[in-house]
Short mmCIF file of C-alpha atoms and ligand atoms in Angstrom, two decimals:
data_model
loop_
_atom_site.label_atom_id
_atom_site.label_comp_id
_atom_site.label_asym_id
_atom_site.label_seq_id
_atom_site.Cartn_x
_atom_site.Cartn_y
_atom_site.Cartn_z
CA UNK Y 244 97.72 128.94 118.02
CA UNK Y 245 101.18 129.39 116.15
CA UNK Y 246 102.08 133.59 116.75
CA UNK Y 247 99.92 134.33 119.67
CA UNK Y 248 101.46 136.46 122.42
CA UNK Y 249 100.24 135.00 126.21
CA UNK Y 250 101.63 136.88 129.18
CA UNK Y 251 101.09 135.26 132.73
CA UNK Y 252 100.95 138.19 135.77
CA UNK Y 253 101.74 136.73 139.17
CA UNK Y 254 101.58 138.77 142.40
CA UNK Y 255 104.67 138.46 144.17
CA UNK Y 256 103.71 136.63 147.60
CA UNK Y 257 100.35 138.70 146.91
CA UNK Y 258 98.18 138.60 150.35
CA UNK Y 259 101.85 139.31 152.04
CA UNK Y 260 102.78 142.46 149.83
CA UNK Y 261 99.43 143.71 149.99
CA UNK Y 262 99.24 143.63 153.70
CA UNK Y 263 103.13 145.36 153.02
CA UNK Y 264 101.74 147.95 150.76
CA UNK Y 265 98.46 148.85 152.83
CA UNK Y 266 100.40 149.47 155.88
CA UNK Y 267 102.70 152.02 154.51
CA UNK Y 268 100.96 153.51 152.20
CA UNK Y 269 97.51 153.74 154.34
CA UNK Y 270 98.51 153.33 157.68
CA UNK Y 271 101.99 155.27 156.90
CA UNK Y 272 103.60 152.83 158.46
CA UNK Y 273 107.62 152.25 158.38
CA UNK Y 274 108.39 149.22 158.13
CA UNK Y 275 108.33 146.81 155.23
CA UNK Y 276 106.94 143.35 156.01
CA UNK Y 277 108.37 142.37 152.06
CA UNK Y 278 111.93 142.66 153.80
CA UNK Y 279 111.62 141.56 157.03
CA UNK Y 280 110.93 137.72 157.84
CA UNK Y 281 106.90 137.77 158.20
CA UNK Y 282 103.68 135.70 157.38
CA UNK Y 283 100.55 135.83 157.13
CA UNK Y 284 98.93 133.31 159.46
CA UNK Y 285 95.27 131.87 159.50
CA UNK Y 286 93.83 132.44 162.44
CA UNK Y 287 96.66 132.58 164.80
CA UNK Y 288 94.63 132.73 167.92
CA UNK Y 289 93.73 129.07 167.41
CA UNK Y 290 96.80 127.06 166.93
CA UNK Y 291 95.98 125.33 164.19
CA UNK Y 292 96.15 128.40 162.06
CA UNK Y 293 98.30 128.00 158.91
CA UNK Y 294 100.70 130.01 156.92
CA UNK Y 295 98.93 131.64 153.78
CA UNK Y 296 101.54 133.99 152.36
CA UNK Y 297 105.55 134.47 153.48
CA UNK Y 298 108.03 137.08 152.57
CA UNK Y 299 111.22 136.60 150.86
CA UNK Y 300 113.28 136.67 153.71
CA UNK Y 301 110.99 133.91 155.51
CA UNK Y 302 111.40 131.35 152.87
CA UNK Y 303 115.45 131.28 154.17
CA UNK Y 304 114.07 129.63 157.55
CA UNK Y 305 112.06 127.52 154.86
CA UNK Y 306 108.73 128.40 156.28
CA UNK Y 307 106.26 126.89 153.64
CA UNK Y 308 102.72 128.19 152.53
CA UNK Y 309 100.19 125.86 154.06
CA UNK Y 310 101.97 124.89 157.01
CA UNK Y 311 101.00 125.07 160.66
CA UNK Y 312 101.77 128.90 162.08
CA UNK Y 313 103.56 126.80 165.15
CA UNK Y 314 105.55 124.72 162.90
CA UNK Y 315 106.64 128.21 161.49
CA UNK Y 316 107.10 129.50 164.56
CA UNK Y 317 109.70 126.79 165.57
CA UNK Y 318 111.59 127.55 162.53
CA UNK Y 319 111.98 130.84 162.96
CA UNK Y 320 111.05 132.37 166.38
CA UNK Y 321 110.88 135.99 164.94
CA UNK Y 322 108.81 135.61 162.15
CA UNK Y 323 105.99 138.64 162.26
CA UNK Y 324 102.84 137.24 161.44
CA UNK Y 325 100.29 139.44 160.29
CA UNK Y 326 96.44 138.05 160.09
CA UNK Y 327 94.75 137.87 156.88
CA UNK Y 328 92.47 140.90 155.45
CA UNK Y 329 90.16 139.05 152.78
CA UNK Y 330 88.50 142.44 152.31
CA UNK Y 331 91.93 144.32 151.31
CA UNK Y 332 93.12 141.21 149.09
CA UNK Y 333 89.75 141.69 147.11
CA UNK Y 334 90.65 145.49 146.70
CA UNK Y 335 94.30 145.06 145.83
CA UNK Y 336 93.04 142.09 143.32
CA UNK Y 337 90.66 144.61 141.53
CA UNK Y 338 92.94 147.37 140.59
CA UNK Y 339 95.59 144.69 139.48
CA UNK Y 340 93.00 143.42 137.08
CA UNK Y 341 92.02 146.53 136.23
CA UNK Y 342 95.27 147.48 134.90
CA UNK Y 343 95.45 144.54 133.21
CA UNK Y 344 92.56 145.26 131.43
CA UNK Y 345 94.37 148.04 130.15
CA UNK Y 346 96.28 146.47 127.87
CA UNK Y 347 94.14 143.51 126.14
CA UNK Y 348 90.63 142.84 126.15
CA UNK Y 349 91.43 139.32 126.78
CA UNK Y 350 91.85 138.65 130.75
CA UNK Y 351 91.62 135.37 131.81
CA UNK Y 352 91.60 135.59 135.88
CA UNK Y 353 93.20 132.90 137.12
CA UNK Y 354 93.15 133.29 140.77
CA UNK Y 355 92.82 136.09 143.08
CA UNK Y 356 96.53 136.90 142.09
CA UNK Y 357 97.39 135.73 138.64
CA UNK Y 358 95.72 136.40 135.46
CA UNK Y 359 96.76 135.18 132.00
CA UNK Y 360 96.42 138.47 129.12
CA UNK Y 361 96.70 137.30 125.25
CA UNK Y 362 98.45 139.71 123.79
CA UNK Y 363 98.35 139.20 120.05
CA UNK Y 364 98.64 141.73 117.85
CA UNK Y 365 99.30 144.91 120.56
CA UNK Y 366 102.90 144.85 119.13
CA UNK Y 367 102.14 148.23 117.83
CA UNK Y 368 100.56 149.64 120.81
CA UNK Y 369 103.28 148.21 123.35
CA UNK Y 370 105.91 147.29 121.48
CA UNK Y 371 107.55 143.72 121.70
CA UNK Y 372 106.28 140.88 124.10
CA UNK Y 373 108.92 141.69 126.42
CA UNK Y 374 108.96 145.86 126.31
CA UNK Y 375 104.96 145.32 126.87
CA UNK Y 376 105.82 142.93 129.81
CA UNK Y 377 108.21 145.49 131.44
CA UNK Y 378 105.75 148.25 130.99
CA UNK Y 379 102.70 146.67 132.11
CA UNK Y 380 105.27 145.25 135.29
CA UNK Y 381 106.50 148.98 135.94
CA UNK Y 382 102.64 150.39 135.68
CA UNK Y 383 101.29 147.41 138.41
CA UNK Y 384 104.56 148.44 140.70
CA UNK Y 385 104.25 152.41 140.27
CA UNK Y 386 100.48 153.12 140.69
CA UNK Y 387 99.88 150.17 143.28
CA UNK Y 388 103.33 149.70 145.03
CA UNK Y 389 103.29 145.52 144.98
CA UNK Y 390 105.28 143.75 142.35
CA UNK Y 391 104.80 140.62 140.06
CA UNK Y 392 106.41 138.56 137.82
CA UNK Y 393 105.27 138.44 134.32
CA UNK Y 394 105.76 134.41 132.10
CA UNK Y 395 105.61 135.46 128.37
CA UNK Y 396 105.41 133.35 125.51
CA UNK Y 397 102.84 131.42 122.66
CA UNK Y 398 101.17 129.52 124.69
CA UNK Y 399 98.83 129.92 128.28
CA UNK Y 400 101.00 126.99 129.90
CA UNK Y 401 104.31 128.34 128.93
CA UNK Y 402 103.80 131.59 130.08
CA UNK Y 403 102.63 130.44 133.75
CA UNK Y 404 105.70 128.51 134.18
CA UNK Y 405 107.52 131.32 133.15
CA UNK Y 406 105.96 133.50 135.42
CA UNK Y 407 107.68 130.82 138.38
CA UNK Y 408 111.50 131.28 137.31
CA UNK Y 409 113.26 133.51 139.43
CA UNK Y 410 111.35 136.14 141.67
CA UNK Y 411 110.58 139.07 142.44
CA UNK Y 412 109.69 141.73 139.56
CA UNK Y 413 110.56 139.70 136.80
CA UNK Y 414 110.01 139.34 133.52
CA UNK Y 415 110.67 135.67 132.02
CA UNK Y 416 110.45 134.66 128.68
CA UNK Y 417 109.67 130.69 127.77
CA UNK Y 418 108.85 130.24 123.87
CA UNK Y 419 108.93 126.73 122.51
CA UNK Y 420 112.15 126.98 121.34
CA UNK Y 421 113.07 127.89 124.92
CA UNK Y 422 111.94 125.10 126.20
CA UNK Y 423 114.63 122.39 126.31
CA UNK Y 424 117.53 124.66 128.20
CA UNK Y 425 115.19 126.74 130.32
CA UNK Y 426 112.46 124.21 131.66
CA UNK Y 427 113.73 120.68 130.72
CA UNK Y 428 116.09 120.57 133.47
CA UNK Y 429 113.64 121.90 136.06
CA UNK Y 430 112.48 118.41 138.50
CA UNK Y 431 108.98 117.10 137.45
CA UNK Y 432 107.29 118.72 140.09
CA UNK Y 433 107.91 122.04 138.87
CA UNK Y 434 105.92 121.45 135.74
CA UNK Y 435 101.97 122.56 136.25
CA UNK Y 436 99.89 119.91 137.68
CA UNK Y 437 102.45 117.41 138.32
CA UNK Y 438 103.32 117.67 141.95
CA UNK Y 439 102.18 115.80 144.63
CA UNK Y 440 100.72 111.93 143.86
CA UNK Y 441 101.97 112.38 140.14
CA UNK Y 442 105.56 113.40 141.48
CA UNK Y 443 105.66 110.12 143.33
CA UNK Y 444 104.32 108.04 140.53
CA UNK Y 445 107.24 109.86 138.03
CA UNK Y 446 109.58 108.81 140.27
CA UNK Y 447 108.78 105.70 140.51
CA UNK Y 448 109.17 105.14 137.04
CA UNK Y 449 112.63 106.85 137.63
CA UNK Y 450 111.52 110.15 136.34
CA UNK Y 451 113.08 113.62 137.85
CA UNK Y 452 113.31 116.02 135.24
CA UNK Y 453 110.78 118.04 132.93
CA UNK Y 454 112.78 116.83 130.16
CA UNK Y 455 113.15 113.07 131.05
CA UNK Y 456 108.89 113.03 131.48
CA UNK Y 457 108.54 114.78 128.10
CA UNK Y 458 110.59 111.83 126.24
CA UNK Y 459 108.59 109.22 128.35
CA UNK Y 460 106.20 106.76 126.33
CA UNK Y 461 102.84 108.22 126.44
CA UNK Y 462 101.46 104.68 127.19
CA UNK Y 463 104.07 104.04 130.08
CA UNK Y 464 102.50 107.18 131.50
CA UNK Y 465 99.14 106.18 130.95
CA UNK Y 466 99.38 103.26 132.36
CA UNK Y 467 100.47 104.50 136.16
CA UNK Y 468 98.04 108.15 135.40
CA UNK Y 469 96.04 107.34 133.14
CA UNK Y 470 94.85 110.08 131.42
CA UNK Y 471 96.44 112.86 133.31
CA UNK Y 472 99.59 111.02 132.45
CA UNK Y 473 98.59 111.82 128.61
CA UNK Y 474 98.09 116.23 130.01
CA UNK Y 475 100.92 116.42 131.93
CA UNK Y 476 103.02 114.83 128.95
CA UNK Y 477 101.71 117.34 126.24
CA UNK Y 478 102.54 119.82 129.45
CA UNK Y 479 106.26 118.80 129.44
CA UNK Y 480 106.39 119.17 125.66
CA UNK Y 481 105.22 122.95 125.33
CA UNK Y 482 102.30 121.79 123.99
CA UNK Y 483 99.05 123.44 125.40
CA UNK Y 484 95.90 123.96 123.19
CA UNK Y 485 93.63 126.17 125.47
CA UNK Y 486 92.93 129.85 124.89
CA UNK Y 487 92.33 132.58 127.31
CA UNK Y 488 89.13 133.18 128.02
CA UNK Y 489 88.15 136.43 129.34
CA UNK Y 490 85.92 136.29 132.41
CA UNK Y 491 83.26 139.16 133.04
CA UNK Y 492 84.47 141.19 136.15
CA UNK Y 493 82.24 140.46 138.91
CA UNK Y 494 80.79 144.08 139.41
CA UNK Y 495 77.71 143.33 137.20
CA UNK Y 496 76.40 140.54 139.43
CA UNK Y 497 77.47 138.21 142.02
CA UNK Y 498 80.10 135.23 141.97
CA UNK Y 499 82.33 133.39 143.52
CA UNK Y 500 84.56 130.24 142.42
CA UNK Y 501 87.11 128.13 144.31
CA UNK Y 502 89.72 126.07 143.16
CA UNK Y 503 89.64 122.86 144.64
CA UNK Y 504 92.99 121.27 146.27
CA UNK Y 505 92.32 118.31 144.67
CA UNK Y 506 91.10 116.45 141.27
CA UNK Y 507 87.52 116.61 141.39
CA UNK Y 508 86.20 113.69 138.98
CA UNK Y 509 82.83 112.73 140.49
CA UNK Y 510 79.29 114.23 139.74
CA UNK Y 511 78.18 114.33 143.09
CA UNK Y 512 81.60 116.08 145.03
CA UNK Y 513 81.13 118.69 142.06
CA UNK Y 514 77.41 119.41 142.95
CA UNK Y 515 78.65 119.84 146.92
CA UNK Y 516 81.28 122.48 145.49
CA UNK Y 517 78.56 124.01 143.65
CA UNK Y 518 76.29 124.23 147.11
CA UNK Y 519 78.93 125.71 148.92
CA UNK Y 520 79.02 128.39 146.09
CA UNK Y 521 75.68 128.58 145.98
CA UNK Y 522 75.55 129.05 150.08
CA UNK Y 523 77.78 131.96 149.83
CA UNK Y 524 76.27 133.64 146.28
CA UNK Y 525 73.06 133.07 147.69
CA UNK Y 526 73.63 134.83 151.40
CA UNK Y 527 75.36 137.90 149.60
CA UNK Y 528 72.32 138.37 147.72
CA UNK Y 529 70.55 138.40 150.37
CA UNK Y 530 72.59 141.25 152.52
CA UNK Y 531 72.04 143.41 150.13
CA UNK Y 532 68.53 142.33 149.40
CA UNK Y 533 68.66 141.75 145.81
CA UNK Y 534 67.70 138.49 143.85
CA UNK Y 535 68.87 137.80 140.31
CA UNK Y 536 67.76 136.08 137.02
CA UNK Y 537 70.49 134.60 135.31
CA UNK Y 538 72.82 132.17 136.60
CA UNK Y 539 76.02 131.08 135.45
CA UNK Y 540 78.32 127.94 136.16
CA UNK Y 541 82.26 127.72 135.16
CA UNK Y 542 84.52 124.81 135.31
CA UNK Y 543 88.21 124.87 135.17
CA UNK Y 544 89.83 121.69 133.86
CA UNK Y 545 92.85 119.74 135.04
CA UNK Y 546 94.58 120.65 131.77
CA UNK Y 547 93.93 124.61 131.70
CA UNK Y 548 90.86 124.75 129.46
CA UNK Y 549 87.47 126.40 130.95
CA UNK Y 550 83.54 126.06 129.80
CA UNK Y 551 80.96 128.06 131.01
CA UNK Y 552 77.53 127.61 130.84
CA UNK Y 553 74.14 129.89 131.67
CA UNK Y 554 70.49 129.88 132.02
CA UNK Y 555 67.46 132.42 133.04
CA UNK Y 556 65.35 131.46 136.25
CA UNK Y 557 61.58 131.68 135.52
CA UNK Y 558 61.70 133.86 138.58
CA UNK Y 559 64.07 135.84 140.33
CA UNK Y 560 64.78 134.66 143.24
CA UNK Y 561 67.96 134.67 146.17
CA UNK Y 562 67.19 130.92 147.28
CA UNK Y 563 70.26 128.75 148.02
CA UNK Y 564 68.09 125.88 146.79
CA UNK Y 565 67.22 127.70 144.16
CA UNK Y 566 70.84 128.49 142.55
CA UNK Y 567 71.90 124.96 143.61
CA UNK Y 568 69.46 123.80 141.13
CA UNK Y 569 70.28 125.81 138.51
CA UNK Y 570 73.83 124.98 138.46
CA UNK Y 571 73.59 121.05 138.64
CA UNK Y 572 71.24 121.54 135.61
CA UNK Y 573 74.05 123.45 133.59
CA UNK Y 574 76.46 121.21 135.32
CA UNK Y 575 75.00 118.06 133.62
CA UNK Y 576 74.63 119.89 130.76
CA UNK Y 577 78.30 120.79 130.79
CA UNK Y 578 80.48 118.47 132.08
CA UNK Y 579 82.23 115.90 129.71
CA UNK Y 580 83.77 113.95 132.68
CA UNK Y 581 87.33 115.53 132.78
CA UNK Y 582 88.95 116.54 136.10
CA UNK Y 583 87.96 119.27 137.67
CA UNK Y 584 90.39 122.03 139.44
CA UNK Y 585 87.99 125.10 139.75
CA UNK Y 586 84.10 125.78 139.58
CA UNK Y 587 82.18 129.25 139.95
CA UNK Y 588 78.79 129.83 140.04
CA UNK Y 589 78.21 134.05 138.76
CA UNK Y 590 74.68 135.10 138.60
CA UNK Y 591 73.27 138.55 136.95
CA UNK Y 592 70.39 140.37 135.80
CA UNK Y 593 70.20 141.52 139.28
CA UNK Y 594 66.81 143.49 140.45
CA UNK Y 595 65.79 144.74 144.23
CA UNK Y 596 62.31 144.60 144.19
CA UNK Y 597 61.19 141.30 145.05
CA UNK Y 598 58.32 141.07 142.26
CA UNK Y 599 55.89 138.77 141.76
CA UNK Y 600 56.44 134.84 140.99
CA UNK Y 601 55.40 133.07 138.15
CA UNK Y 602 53.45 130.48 139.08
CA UNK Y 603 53.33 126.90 137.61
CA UNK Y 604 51.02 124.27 137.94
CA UNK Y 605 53.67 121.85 138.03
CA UNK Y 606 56.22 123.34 140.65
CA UNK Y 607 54.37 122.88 144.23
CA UNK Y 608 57.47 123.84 145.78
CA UNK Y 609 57.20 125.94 149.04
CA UNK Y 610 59.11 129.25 147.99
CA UNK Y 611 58.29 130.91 150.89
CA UNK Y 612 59.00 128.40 153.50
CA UNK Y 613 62.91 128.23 151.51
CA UNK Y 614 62.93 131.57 152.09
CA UNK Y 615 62.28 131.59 155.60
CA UNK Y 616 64.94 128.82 155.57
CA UNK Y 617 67.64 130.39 154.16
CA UNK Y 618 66.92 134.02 156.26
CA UNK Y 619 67.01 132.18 159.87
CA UNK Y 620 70.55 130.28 158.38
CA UNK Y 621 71.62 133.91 157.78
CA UNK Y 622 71.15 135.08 161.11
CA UNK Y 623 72.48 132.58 163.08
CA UNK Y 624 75.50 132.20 160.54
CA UNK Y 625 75.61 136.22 161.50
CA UNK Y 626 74.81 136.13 165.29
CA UNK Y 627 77.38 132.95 165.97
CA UNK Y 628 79.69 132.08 162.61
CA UNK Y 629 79.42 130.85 159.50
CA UNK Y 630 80.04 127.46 161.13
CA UNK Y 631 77.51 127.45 163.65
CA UNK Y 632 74.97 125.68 161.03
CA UNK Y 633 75.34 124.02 157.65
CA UNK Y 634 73.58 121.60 155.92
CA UNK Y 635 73.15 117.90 156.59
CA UNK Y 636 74.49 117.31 153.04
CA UNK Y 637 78.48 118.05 154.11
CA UNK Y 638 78.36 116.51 157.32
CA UNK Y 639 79.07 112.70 155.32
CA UNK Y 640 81.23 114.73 152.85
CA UNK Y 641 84.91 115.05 153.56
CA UNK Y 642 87.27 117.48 151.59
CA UNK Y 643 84.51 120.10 150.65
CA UNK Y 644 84.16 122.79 152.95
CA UNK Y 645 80.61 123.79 153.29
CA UNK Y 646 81.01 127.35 152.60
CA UNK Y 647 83.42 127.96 149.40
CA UNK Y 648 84.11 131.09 147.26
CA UNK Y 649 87.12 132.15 146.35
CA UNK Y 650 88.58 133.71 149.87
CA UNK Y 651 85.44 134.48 151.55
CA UNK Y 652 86.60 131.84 153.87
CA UNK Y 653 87.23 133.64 157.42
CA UNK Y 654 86.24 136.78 156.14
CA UNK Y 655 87.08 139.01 158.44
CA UNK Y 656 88.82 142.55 158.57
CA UNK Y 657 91.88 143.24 160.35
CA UNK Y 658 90.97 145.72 163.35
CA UNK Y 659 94.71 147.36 162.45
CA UNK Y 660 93.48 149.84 166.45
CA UNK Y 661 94.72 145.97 167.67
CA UNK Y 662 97.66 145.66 165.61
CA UNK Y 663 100.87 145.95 167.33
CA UNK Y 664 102.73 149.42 165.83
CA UNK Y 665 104.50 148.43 162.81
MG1 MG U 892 101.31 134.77 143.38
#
């Protein structure tokens, strides 16, 4: 792993500066939400709508991501909140990968707005880590008018906390020898994967710091989190095995992933993520009336490293049931029992005619009749909201919303006629 280049691209408060971006540069509007105190807000109809993005100049009235829009509100009574535009934030994440792509062949897509590039050996094509960094910073900025802060350095776990230091458009270095006066001093919950219940825990054992964790007994750890005490440990030494691992782009066939807000470490809540994947792959499919052969599952582990798994259908088919079933098969194949952070289901080979199925004497299930199943669930997910009908399965579950992917969640577009003039 010793020499590798890893750069970490983060969108600056990315569904914010999009929105920022879009309404200048499309709707030639004046105003700049970046420099103005503004939000994006869930829903803010309903009032239990939450923040999902701030600008800059919000964070002063400490208005936090994930908070209620009213608690916001309180905080700072002029805060212009914008509603979200799931279509534009797919856009705006395409061409930002697309650039990436640019420069390595090796794009990891972290999220809708980070991506990790390994950048070995382009030393002659971009010059040093940190020239290429600038460059590829400058190019996202220029051509697409939102910024980002680039985390460079050896490994994929250095580089993302680099990519946290000080914002916006920034280029941070953090190479292992950088590591004791640039990130030791940082509080624990700064390091990846250790805020929340672990933060508490650290504490507890009267640890604040990055650098006091990282000379901590690895069985003192263990013993209060167990073996994420052994990741996060490695984590606050630098020391981070996983490569990137480029993930097709999703214009050959059709995918969607979500990262989940918590440790998933159970067969059966991964198989519920899976069927709300599988809900929302499988109802694309069928708006545009195309079924496909191959399916694919990925998993996202607690300590950075991905698998990925795939099988052909005997048949091709757009059947929720149908993709549900394929991917607990590869799940089972594939899982070793670590925590989980993020599954996707992608599927491909994708045809329009619906062709003929092979039959077998030993499947008697009822394609047709899951068919007819799955089209009547369309429309009255169509006529009355994605909410008006799911299946029994999630109503015992808690935590797992029934229709995952990515953002597809209130997918909407803005209807900018109703927008007040910005
Ligand atoms: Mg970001």
């Amino acid at each position: 792993m010793s020499g590798r280049v890893i750069f970490h691209i983060d969108v600056n408060s990315a569904f914010l500066s999009w929105e920022a971006v879009y309404r200048i540069r499309h709707l030639g509007g004046k105003l700049d939400l970046r420099t103005i105190p503004s939000a994006v807000g869930g829903d803010i109809s309903k009032r239990h709508g939450i923040i999902l993005a701030k600008s800059i100049p919000a964070k002063k009235y400490h208005i936090k991501t994930g908070e209620p829009v009213v608690d916001a509100v309180r905080k700072c009574p002029g805060l212009v909140l914008v509603p979200p535009n799931y279509e534009l934030y797919e856009k705006s994440s395409k061409a930002f990968m697309a650039i990436l792509r640019k420069y390595s062949g090796q794009v990891e897509q972290y999220s809708i707005d980070e991506a990790f590039v390994d950048m070995t050996g382009t030393e002659s094509l971009f010059g040093n880590p940190v020239i290429a960094a600038n460059t590829m910073k400058d190019e996202i900025c220029q051509t697409l008018g939102f910024t980002v802060n680039v985390g460079v350095s050896s490994n994929k776990l250095l580089a993302k906390m680099a990519s946290d230091f000080k914002k916006p458009n920034l280029v941070h270095t953090l190479f292992p020898e950088e590591i004791e006066k640039k990130m030791w001093p940082l509080p624990v919950r700064d390091l990846f994967f250790a805020g929340g219940a672990s933060e508490r825990k650290l504490n507890s054992l009267g640890i604040r710091t990055i650098g006091e964790l990282a000379k901590t007994d690895v069985n003192t750890l263990k013993s209060v989190l167990k073996k994420h005490g052994e990741v996060i440990l490695d984590f606050a030494n630098g020391r981070d095995v996983s490569v990137v691992e480029p993930v097709p782009a999703d214009n050959k066939g059709y995918g969607n992933s979500t990262t989940i807000s918590f440790d998933v470490t159970d067969a059966s809540t991964a198989k519920m993520v899976l069927l709300s994947l599988a809900e929302t792959v499988g109802k694309r499919l069928r708006k545009d009336d195309v079924r496909i052969e191959v399916v694919a599952i990925s998993i996202r582990f607690h300590d950075l490293t991905y698998a990925s798994h795939q099988m052909v259908l005997q048949s091709a088919t757009n059947i929720t049931k149908e993709i549900h079933d394929a991917a607990c098969r590869l799940f089972d194949e594939l899982w070793d029992g670590r925590a989980i952070r993020h599954l996707g289901i992608h599927t491909s080979r994708v045809s329009r005619n619906s062709g003929s199925r092979q039959l077998s004497l030993f499947d008697d299930t009822d394609y047709e009749k899951l068919e007819k199943l799955d089209r009547a669930v369309d429309s009255i997910r169509e006529k009355y909201g994605m909410d008006a009908i799911q299946r029994a399965a999630f109503l015992k579950q808690t935590g797992v919303d029934h229709m995952n992917g990515g953002i597809s969640r209130e997918k909407r577009t803005v209807d900018y006629k109703n927008e007040k003039e910005m």
